[in-house]
Tab-separated table of C-alpha atoms in Angstrom:
chain	number	residue	atom	x	y	z
A	29	MET	CA	140.542	88.483	200.833
A	30	PRO	CA	137.244	89.255	199.021
A	31	SER	CA	134.186	89.497	201.148
A	32	ASP	CA	131.456	86.868	200.977
A	33	ASN	CA	129.150	89.431	199.311
A	34	ASN	CA	131.619	90.114	196.508
A	35	LEU	CA	132.135	86.430	195.947
A	36	LYS	CA	128.418	85.847	195.693
A	37	ALA	CA	128.027	88.743	193.238
A	38	LYS	CA	130.761	87.377	190.949
A	39	THR	CA	129.211	83.956	191.050
A	40	VAL	CA	125.803	85.352	190.044
A	41	MET	CA	127.340	87.350	187.153
A	42	SER	CA	129.159	84.254	185.912
A	43	ILE	CA	125.950	82.262	185.925
A	44	ILE	CA	124.087	85.011	184.059
A	45	LEU	CA	126.853	85.228	181.422
A	46	LEU	CA	126.859	81.461	180.958
A	47	LEU	CA	123.102	81.374	180.541
A	48	SER	CA	123.278	84.203	177.975
A	49	VAL	CA	125.847	82.294	175.923
A	50	LEU	CA	123.771	79.103	176.053
A	51	LEU	CA	120.586	80.925	175.075
A	52	CYS	CA	122.349	82.636	172.170
A	53	ALA	CA	123.753	79.353	170.949
A	54	MET	CA	120.382	77.676	171.159
A	55	SER	CA	118.765	80.611	169.385
A	56	CYS	CA	121.311	80.493	166.547
A	57	LYS	CA	120.694	76.786	166.022
A	58	GLU	CA	117.016	77.481	165.589
A	59	CYS	CA	117.628	80.409	163.108
A	60	PRO	CA	117.508	79.395	159.385
A	61	THR	CA	120.674	79.848	157.322
A	62	GLU	CA	120.756	82.902	155.030
A	63	GLN	CA	118.929	82.193	151.788
A	64	PRO	CA	120.497	83.086	148.383
A	65	ASP	CA	118.981	85.861	146.302
A	66	TYR	CA	116.573	84.226	143.861
A	67	ASP	CA	115.255	87.363	142.150
A	68	ILE	CA	114.236	86.819	138.523
A	69	TYR	CA	113.137	89.481	136.021
A	70	LEU	CA	111.297	89.426	132.691
A	71	THR	CA	111.286	92.210	130.090
A	72	VAL	CA	109.977	92.466	126.532
A	73	GLU	CA	112.551	93.066	123.784
A	74	ASP	CA	110.305	93.014	120.710
A	75	ILE	CA	106.701	92.230	119.817
A	76	LEU	CA	105.732	90.831	116.412
A	77	CYS	CA	102.478	89.490	114.961
A	78	THR	CA	102.864	85.831	115.856
A	79	SER	CA	105.843	85.908	118.220
A	80	VAL	CA	107.414	87.880	121.038
A	81	VAL	CA	111.081	88.242	122.033
A	82	LEU	CA	111.663	88.219	125.802
A	83	ASN	CA	114.697	88.820	128.003
A	84	VAL	CA	115.061	86.833	131.232
A	85	THR	CA	117.494	88.024	133.925
A	86	LEU	CA	118.474	85.213	136.311
A	87	PRO	CA	120.243	85.206	139.707
A	88	ASP	CA	123.986	85.690	139.374
A	89	SER	CA	125.036	82.517	141.188
A	90	GLY	CA	127.503	81.195	138.647
A	91	ASP	CA	125.522	77.971	138.269
A	92	VAL	CA	123.450	76.491	135.463
A	93	SER	CA	119.892	77.657	136.027
A	94	THR	CA	116.469	76.371	135.104
A	95	PHE	CA	113.377	78.484	134.571
A	96	THR	CA	109.944	78.124	133.041
A	97	LEU	CA	108.184	80.482	130.677
A	98	ASP	CA	104.499	80.852	131.496
A	99	ARG	CA	101.973	82.326	129.107
A	100	ASP	CA	98.596	83.161	130.579
A	101	ASP	CA	97.702	80.140	132.756
A	102	SER	CA	100.054	77.529	131.293
A	103	THR	CA	103.759	76.743	131.062
A	104	VAL	CA	104.904	76.871	127.440
A	105	ALA	CA	108.584	75.933	127.842
A	106	THR	CA	111.331	75.091	130.321
A	107	TYR	CA	114.853	76.396	129.728
A	108	THR	CA	118.230	75.430	131.153
A	109	CYS	CA	120.944	78.031	130.707
A	110	ASN	CA	123.833	79.874	132.313
A	111	ASP	CA	123.108	82.744	134.661
A	112	GLY	CA	122.656	86.225	133.291
A	113	ASP	CA	120.465	87.705	130.568
A	114	THR	CA	118.848	85.159	128.255
A	115	LEU	CA	116.889	86.010	125.097
A	116	ILE	CA	114.023	83.681	124.182
A	117	ILE	CA	111.326	83.809	121.526
A	118	ASP	CA	107.779	82.532	121.952
A	119	GLU	CA	106.121	81.728	118.651
A	120	GLY	CA	102.792	80.574	117.302
A	121	LEU	CA	100.813	83.477	118.737
A	122	THR	CA	97.689	85.118	117.337
A	123	PRO	CA	98.027	88.638	115.878
A	124	ASP	CA	96.333	91.543	117.678
A	125	THR	CA	95.910	89.548	120.904
A	126	ASP	CA	96.643	90.140	124.615
A	127	TYR	CA	98.919	87.778	126.548
A	128	ILE	CA	100.321	87.729	130.093
A	129	TYR	CA	103.848	86.364	130.534
A	130	GLY	CA	105.862	85.350	133.567
A	131	VAL	CA	108.929	83.269	134.416
A	132	ARG	CA	109.614	81.051	137.427
A	133	PHE	CA	113.083	80.204	138.718
A	134	LEU	CA	113.400	76.517	139.632
A	135	LYS	CA	115.705	74.875	142.182
A	136	ASP	CA	115.436	71.147	142.850
A	137	ASP	CA	112.235	71.172	140.763
A	138	LYS	CA	110.657	73.706	143.090
A	139	THR	CA	109.719	77.299	142.322
A	140	LYS	CA	112.072	79.584	144.252
A	141	ALA	CA	111.134	82.903	142.644
A	142	GLU	CA	108.672	84.376	140.169
A	143	SER	CA	108.926	87.449	137.981
A	144	ASP	CA	106.326	90.151	137.931
A	145	PRO	CA	103.733	89.506	135.207
A	146	VAL	CA	104.304	91.262	131.878
A	147	ALA	CA	101.462	92.180	129.534
A	148	VAL	CA	101.975	91.827	125.766
A	149	HIS	CA	99.693	92.773	122.883
A	150	THR	CA	100.815	91.243	119.578
A	151	VAL	CA	101.044	93.415	116.473
A	152	ASP	CA	98.210	93.254	113.993
A	153	THR	CA	98.743	92.064	110.428
A	154	THR	CA	98.729	94.427	107.459
A	155	SER	CA	96.488	94.229	104.438
A	156	HIS	CA	97.475	92.351	101.283
A	157	ALA	CA	95.267	94.662	99.245
A	158	ILE	CA	96.634	96.769	96.368
A	159	SER	CA	94.205	99.354	94.969
A	160	TYR	CA	95.590	99.213	91.438
A	161	TRP	CA	98.734	98.395	89.451
A	162	GLU	CA	100.476	100.341	86.673
A	163	ILE	CA	102.985	98.635	84.359
A	164	ASP	CA	105.511	100.406	82.125
A	165	THR	CA	107.874	98.995	79.498
A	166	LEU	CA	111.058	101.070	79.349
A	167	GLY	CA	112.837	99.828	76.222
A	168	ILE	CA	113.158	97.171	73.580
A	169	SER	CA	115.580	94.976	75.564
A	170	GLY	CA	117.357	94.737	78.908
A	171	GLY	CA	116.100	94.569	82.469
A	172	ILE	CA	115.613	96.484	85.734
A	173	TYR	CA	117.813	95.266	88.614
A	174	ASP	CA	117.203	97.713	91.456
A	175	LEU	CA	114.891	100.546	92.482
A	176	TRP	CA	114.603	103.441	94.914
A	177	ILE	CA	111.421	105.197	96.022
A	178	VAL	CA	111.929	108.839	97.002
A	179	SER	CA	108.230	109.646	96.604
A	180	GLU	CA	105.345	108.695	94.350
A	181	ASN	CA	106.651	111.238	91.834
A	182	ASN	CA	110.336	110.487	92.208
A	183	ILE	CA	111.293	106.851	91.602
A	184	TRP	CA	114.671	105.622	90.365
A	185	ALA	CA	115.356	102.415	88.458
A	186	VAL	CA	118.729	101.001	87.394
A	187	GLY	CA	119.737	98.135	85.140
A	188	GLU	CA	120.255	98.001	81.379
A	189	ILE	CA	117.818	99.665	79.034
A	190	THR	CA	118.168	99.583	75.254
A	191	VAL	CA	115.969	101.784	73.059
A	192	ASP	CA	115.670	102.369	69.332
A	193	ASP	CA	117.853	105.035	67.709
A	194	PRO	CA	116.193	105.338	64.285
A	195	ASP	CA	118.778	107.643	62.708
A	196	SER	CA	121.715	105.814	64.349
A	197	SER	CA	122.994	109.137	65.619
A	198	PHE	CA	124.151	107.704	68.939
A	199	ASN	CA	126.790	105.171	67.871
A	200	GLY	CA	125.731	104.007	64.438
A	201	THR	CA	124.071	100.785	65.633
A	202	GLY	CA	120.478	101.937	65.605
A	203	ARG	CA	120.361	101.388	69.344
A	204	GLN	CA	121.017	103.516	72.434
A	205	ASN	CA	122.006	102.093	75.804
A	206	PHE	CA	120.956	103.545	79.168
A	207	ASN	CA	121.466	102.209	82.675
A	208	ALA	CA	118.973	104.215	84.741
A	209	ALA	CA	115.585	105.860	84.564
A	210	ARG	CA	113.657	108.280	86.773
A	211	TRP	CA	109.879	108.506	87.138
A	212	ASP	CA	108.693	112.116	87.550
A	213	GLY	CA	105.050	111.361	88.186
A	214	GLU	CA	104.105	111.368	84.520
A	215	LYS	CA	106.816	109.584	82.541
A	216	TRP	CA	110.125	107.740	82.767
A	217	ASN	CA	113.200	109.793	81.874
A	218	LEU	CA	116.121	107.660	80.704
A	219	ILE	CA	119.585	108.350	82.156
A	220	ARG	CA	123.024	107.292	81.000
A	221	MET	CA	125.554	107.093	83.840
A	222	GLU	CA	128.738	107.751	81.919
A	223	ARG	CA	129.388	104.687	79.743
A	224	GLY	CA	125.928	103.167	80.068
A	225	ALA	CA	127.230	99.887	81.507
A	226	PRO	CA	124.587	97.836	83.373
A	227	MET	CA	123.954	98.911	86.973
A	228	GLU	CA	122.972	96.361	89.628
A	229	SER	CA	121.997	98.598	92.563
A	230	ILE	CA	121.274	102.144	93.690
A	231	TRP	CA	121.414	104.051	96.993
A	232	TYR	CA	119.856	107.509	97.166
A	233	PHE	CA	120.736	110.111	99.830
A	234	ASP	CA	119.388	113.168	98.024
A	235	ASP	CA	119.194	114.515	94.466
A	236	ASN	CA	122.847	115.575	94.683
A	237	ASN	CA	124.200	112.456	96.360
A	238	ILE	CA	123.397	109.173	94.634
A	239	TRP	CA	125.459	105.985	94.425
A	240	ALA	CA	125.035	103.114	92.005
A	241	ALA	CA	127.078	99.956	91.596
A	242	GLY	CA	128.258	97.453	89.105
A	243	ILE	CA	131.358	99.523	89.244
A	244	PRO	CA	130.756	102.091	92.044
A	245	ILE	CA	129.613	105.385	90.550
A	246	HIS	CA	128.581	108.601	92.296
A	247	TRP	CA	126.363	111.516	91.294
A	248	ASP	CA	127.229	114.852	92.979
A	249	GLY	CA	124.480	116.893	91.340
A	250	GLU	CA	126.576	117.798	88.307
A	251	LYS	CA	128.407	114.716	87.063
A	252	TRP	CA	128.807	110.973	87.477
A	253	THR	CA	132.190	109.730	88.755
A	254	TYR	CA	133.327	106.119	88.385
A	255	TYR	CA	135.590	104.494	90.976
A	256	HIS	CA	137.614	101.658	89.441
A	257	LEU	CA	138.551	99.841	92.628
A	258	TRP	CA	141.076	97.526	90.977
A	259	ASP	CA	142.862	100.453	89.332
A	260	MET	CA	142.911	102.107	92.772
A	261	GLY	CA	144.506	99.010	94.335
A	262	ILE	CA	141.462	98.312	96.543
A	263	LEU	CA	140.560	95.049	94.791
A	264	ASN	CA	142.493	92.706	92.563
A	265	ALA	CA	141.375	92.459	88.956
A	266	ASP	CA	140.291	88.827	89.446
A	267	ASP	CA	138.128	89.780	92.449
A	268	GLY	CA	135.461	91.112	90.139
A	269	GLY	CA	133.236	94.020	91.026
A	270	VAL	CA	131.131	95.045	94.008
A	271	GLU	CA	127.544	95.343	92.885
A	272	HIS	CA	125.319	95.850	95.929
A	273	ILE	CA	125.075	98.701	98.446
A	274	TRP	CA	123.894	99.408	101.984
A	275	ALA	CA	124.625	102.586	103.934
A	276	THR	CA	123.775	104.538	107.073
A	277	SER	CA	125.110	107.852	105.746
A	278	PRO	CA	127.262	109.259	102.928
A	279	ASP	CA	130.256	108.612	105.205
A	280	ASN	CA	129.433	104.979	105.930
A	281	ILE	CA	128.738	102.885	102.828
A	282	TYR	CA	129.223	99.137	102.303
A	283	PHE	CA	129.627	97.509	98.894
A	284	VAL	CA	129.571	93.715	98.377
A	285	GLY	CA	130.107	91.566	95.317
A	286	ASN	CA	131.995	88.785	93.614
A	287	LYS	CA	134.328	86.330	95.361
A	288	GLY	CA	133.332	87.509	98.821
A	289	SER	CA	134.469	91.073	98.145
A	290	ILE	CA	133.382	93.698	100.692
A	291	VAL	CA	134.483	97.334	100.459
A	292	HIS	CA	133.760	100.141	102.924
A	293	TYR	CA	133.648	103.840	102.022
A	294	ASP	CA	134.035	106.427	104.818
A	295	GLY	CA	133.273	109.493	102.711
A	296	SER	CA	136.788	109.863	101.346
A	297	THR	CA	138.531	106.476	101.321
A	298	PHE	CA	137.650	102.995	100.072
A	299	THR	CA	138.902	100.088	102.207
A	300	LYS	CA	138.704	96.382	101.480
A	301	MET	CA	137.258	94.326	104.340
A	302	GLU	CA	138.012	90.665	105.029
A	303	SER	CA	134.829	88.662	104.548
A	304	GLY	CA	136.146	85.181	105.313
A	305	THR	CA	134.521	83.748	102.185
A	306	THR	CA	135.015	83.585	98.427
A	307	CYS	CA	131.299	83.065	97.805
A	308	LYS	CA	129.605	85.596	95.543
A	309	LEU	CA	127.781	88.131	97.729
A	310	GLU	CA	124.523	89.356	96.205
A	311	ASP	CA	123.014	91.557	98.907
A	312	VAL	CA	123.875	93.507	102.048
A	313	TRP	CA	121.515	94.934	104.653
A	314	GLY	CA	121.769	96.332	108.174
A	315	ILE	CA	119.859	98.076	110.957
A	316	ASP	CA	122.802	99.988	112.477
A	317	ASP	CA	126.604	100.097	112.497
A	318	ASN	CA	126.855	96.932	114.614
A	319	HIS	CA	124.231	94.805	112.886
A	320	ILE	CA	124.937	94.268	109.175
A	321	TRP	CA	124.367	91.102	107.151
A	322	ALA	CA	125.544	90.005	103.720
A	323	VAL	CA	124.245	87.001	101.792
A	324	GLY	CA	125.081	85.330	98.531
A	325	THR	CA	125.101	82.186	96.460
A	326	GLU	CA	127.546	80.872	93.884
A	327	SER	CA	126.227	80.907	90.322
A	328	ASP	CA	126.128	77.075	90.256
A	329	ASN	CA	124.305	77.014	93.649
A	330	SER	CA	127.171	74.984	95.130
A	331	ARG	CA	127.460	77.250	98.173
A	332	SER	CA	125.411	79.901	99.925
A	333	VAL	CA	126.452	81.994	102.932
A	334	ILE	CA	125.078	84.382	105.520
A	335	LEU	CA	127.666	86.788	106.985
A	336	PHE	CA	127.341	89.094	109.990
A	337	TYR	CA	129.273	92.279	110.797
A	338	ASN	CA	129.306	93.273	114.474
A	339	GLY	CA	131.010	96.614	113.953
A	340	LYS	CA	134.495	95.074	114.108
A	341	THR	CA	134.738	91.890	112.032
A	342	TRP	CA	132.729	89.892	109.519
A	343	ASN	CA	131.809	86.376	110.653
A	344	THR	CA	130.045	83.485	108.922
A	345	LEU	CA	126.665	82.673	110.467
A	346	HIS	CA	125.676	80.029	107.951
A	347	ASP	CA	127.430	78.185	105.144
A	348	THR	CA	125.630	75.497	103.141
A	349	ASN	CA	129.032	74.031	102.135
A	350	ASN	CA	127.847	72.184	99.038
A	351	GLU	CA	124.560	71.047	100.619
A	352	ARG	CA	122.638	72.992	97.942
A	353	LYS	CA	119.913	74.251	100.269
A	354	CYS	CA	118.737	77.684	101.375
A	355	CYS	CA	120.374	79.446	98.447
A	356	SER	CA	119.898	83.098	99.442
A	357	ASN	CA	120.233	86.064	97.103
A	358	SER	CA	118.758	88.816	99.263
A	359	VAL	CA	118.164	89.702	102.915
A	360	TRP	CA	115.998	92.148	104.861
A	361	THR	CA	115.104	92.741	108.522
A	362	ASP	CA	114.048	95.494	110.904
A	363	ASN	CA	115.338	93.824	114.104
A	364	PRO	CA	118.428	91.947	115.382
A	365	TYR	CA	116.594	88.670	116.036
A	366	LEU	CA	115.194	87.497	112.694
A	367	LEU	CA	116.432	87.609	109.092
A	368	PHE	CA	114.101	87.297	106.116
A	369	LEU	CA	115.756	85.661	103.111
A	370	ASN	CA	114.823	85.255	99.459
A	371	GLY	CA	116.680	83.147	96.934
A	372	GLY	CA	116.925	80.223	94.623
A	373	SER	CA	115.489	77.800	97.158
A	374	GLY	CA	112.574	80.006	98.183
A	375	ARG	CA	111.705	82.214	101.129
A	376	TYR	CA	113.303	81.536	104.526
A	377	LEU	CA	113.318	82.854	108.079
A	378	PHE	CA	116.636	82.721	109.952
A	379	ASP	CA	116.271	82.822	113.745
A	380	LEU	CA	119.442	84.607	114.864
A	381	MET	CA	119.037	83.627	118.529
A	382	GLN	CA	118.911	79.905	117.753
A	383	GLU	CA	120.743	80.074	114.384
A	384	LYS	CA	117.870	78.068	112.919
A	385	LEU	CA	116.549	78.197	109.353
A	386	SER	CA	112.874	77.695	108.559
A	387	LYS	CA	111.387	77.665	105.080
A	388	TYR	CA	108.095	79.387	104.303
A	389	GLU	CA	106.519	76.520	102.393
A	390	SER	CA	103.504	78.559	101.237
A	391	ALA	CA	105.526	81.497	99.879
A	392	GLY	CA	105.549	80.913	96.143
A	393	GLU	CA	107.284	78.344	93.995
A	394	TRP	CA	109.850	80.182	91.902
A	395	PHE	CA	113.442	81.346	92.209
A	396	GLY	CA	113.650	84.445	94.410
A	397	TYR	CA	115.503	87.659	93.615
A	398	ASP	CA	114.779	90.535	95.989
A	399	ILE	CA	113.148	91.144	99.385
A	400	TYR	CA	112.213	94.421	101.069
A	401	GLY	CA	109.787	95.689	103.682
A	402	THR	CA	108.630	98.597	105.805
A	403	ALA	CA	108.244	96.409	108.918
A	404	TYR	CA	108.116	92.778	110.000
A	405	ASN	CA	104.438	92.650	109.028
A	406	ASP	CA	104.853	94.302	105.611
A	407	ILE	CA	107.439	92.484	103.461
A	408	PHE	CA	107.456	91.990	99.685
A	409	THR	CA	109.509	89.639	97.531
A	410	SER	CA	110.123	89.568	93.775
A	411	ASN	CA	110.679	86.258	92.006
A	412	ALA	CA	110.897	84.481	88.706
A	413	GLY	CA	107.679	82.989	87.374
A	414	SER	CA	106.041	86.456	87.410
A	415	GLU	CA	105.716	86.179	91.197
A	416	ILE	CA	105.289	89.126	93.563
A	417	LEU	CA	104.555	88.072	97.147
A	418	HIS	CA	103.524	89.910	100.308
A	419	PHE	CA	104.000	88.810	103.943
A	420	ASN	CA	101.621	90.537	106.377
A	421	GLY	CA	103.262	89.226	109.552
A	422	SER	CA	101.320	85.967	109.505
A	423	THR	CA	100.508	84.829	105.961
A	424	TRP	CA	101.925	85.103	102.440
A	425	HIS	CA	99.895	86.325	99.473
A	426	LEU	CA	100.694	85.816	95.787
A	427	TYR	CA	99.519	88.533	93.401
A	428	THR	CA	98.316	86.497	90.430
A	429	GLU	CA	97.762	89.487	88.136
A	430	PHE	CA	101.243	89.173	86.625
A	431	GLN	CA	101.049	85.452	85.942
A	432	ASN	CA	97.728	86.146	84.218
A	433	MET	CA	99.485	88.780	82.095
A	434	TYR	CA	102.946	87.298	81.502
A	435	GLY	CA	102.442	83.617	82.217
A	436	VAL	CA	105.573	82.480	84.035
A	437	TRP	CA	107.880	84.498	81.763
A	438	GLY	CA	108.212	87.550	83.989
A	439	LEU	CA	111.486	87.764	85.900
A	440	ILE	CA	110.745	90.229	88.715
A	441	LYS	CA	114.256	91.047	89.933
A	442	ALA	CA	113.819	94.090	92.195
A	443	ILE	CA	111.270	95.397	94.657
A	444	LYS	CA	110.972	98.412	96.951
A	445	VAL	CA	108.181	99.472	99.278
A	446	SER	CA	106.974	102.635	100.999
A	447	GLU	CA	103.873	103.241	103.086
A	448	ASN	CA	101.558	103.728	100.108
A	449	LEU	CA	103.546	102.371	97.168
A	450	VAL	CA	105.102	99.121	95.916
A	451	VAL	CA	107.492	99.264	92.958
A	452	ALA	CA	108.886	96.171	91.246
A	453	GLY	CA	111.161	95.849	88.264
A	454	GLY	CA	112.629	93.205	86.021
A	455	GLU	CA	112.041	91.910	82.551
A	456	TYR	CA	109.465	90.057	80.515
A	457	TYR	CA	111.116	87.292	78.511
A	458	THR	CA	109.752	87.227	74.966
A	459	GLY	CA	111.613	84.151	73.757
A	460	ILE	CA	114.240	86.299	72.036
A	461	GLY	CA	115.217	88.608	74.880
A	462	GLY	CA	113.871	90.547	77.793
A	463	LEU	CA	111.773	93.719	77.831
A	464	PRO	CA	112.551	96.009	80.816
A	465	ILE	CA	109.418	96.489	82.939
A	466	VAL	CA	108.523	98.522	86.029
A	467	ILE	CA	105.392	97.713	88.045
A	468	ARG	CA	103.860	100.291	90.413
A	469	GLY	CA	101.282	99.197	92.949
A	470	TYR	CA	99.271	101.810	94.862
A	471	ARG	CA	97.932	100.915	98.321
């Protein structure tokens, strides 16, 4: 039998063990339950003159989340969204101004986490000023439909240019037809690309690698070569032509045109792409291989579309579907968040994050043709009514010099911009026909 001492020792150990268990249990009841991870992060994606694009990273809980956006000392918006990265845009800011941003994660209307503050300085506006303008008339009839600035002394223009042929030596009509011209710093040199058929667009890689379209045609430094896409089986004859070009390299070129036609050229082979629309496409523009947009409007303005190519397929972002509004003929952007549009219904901004259209009410009155810029705060448009407009990131400016000269009879159909130069082209309507004109503005 165990001794009395052993029995007492076991009893004491049992009591100690029991007390330890009770203390542990009591301690655990008093400990708070483990809290979820409420970390929230804020980063800046892009900074413009009057707006900023922000990315909010929320806790990965799988739930719908709510957070506030704070600017300086006030809350500017509250958002409800799924967890993960969320892009938002804050607008209505002042150019060239400092702001401090932060976000707060809310749970049961209480702040559970705050991001680190992020400092933002908005971009300044550019100047509307043009030092002086030069205007050239290139022929006795026709028009300029697209341009390319290589340098101040190397500018290309395409379209249709008819000049006098006094001795009728060209074809017996007393007229000669050209479809391009090149400015050499002193004068315009007329060029006939093969047949002299009108050209709608041009894309310049170097002096020995130039593309133009109406029918795609290529200059290799020695000769022009036409590519009849319907004869090649790329397009059907009733598809019409592809008239507008955008490219990242000589091995990656996109052509768009009539009846929703889109054709890709990889440096050796043309391939038709499915656009998902039969609407006439009048412009194409991109910022990289995975962000390309095409826009167009039917000739009767019954339908206008905005298409997007993500590197794999073309998808329709916007279709007016007989609503006869936002008729877009051209598109330009330098970022994946905002599209700048020009067309028959005026100048528009398309917010790609919200898929929302906004019209610039103060941006001219006439039908729009072309739009081009060097940056978000330096965009020009060319319009009917002798209108050339500039957007400086905050406001639009109309250059009235051309309405003073041409009245409202100037159709400014093309515009290109470089750091120090603006070049516009089109025609001045005389009542009988158009005179091809090129306008050079020096900044």
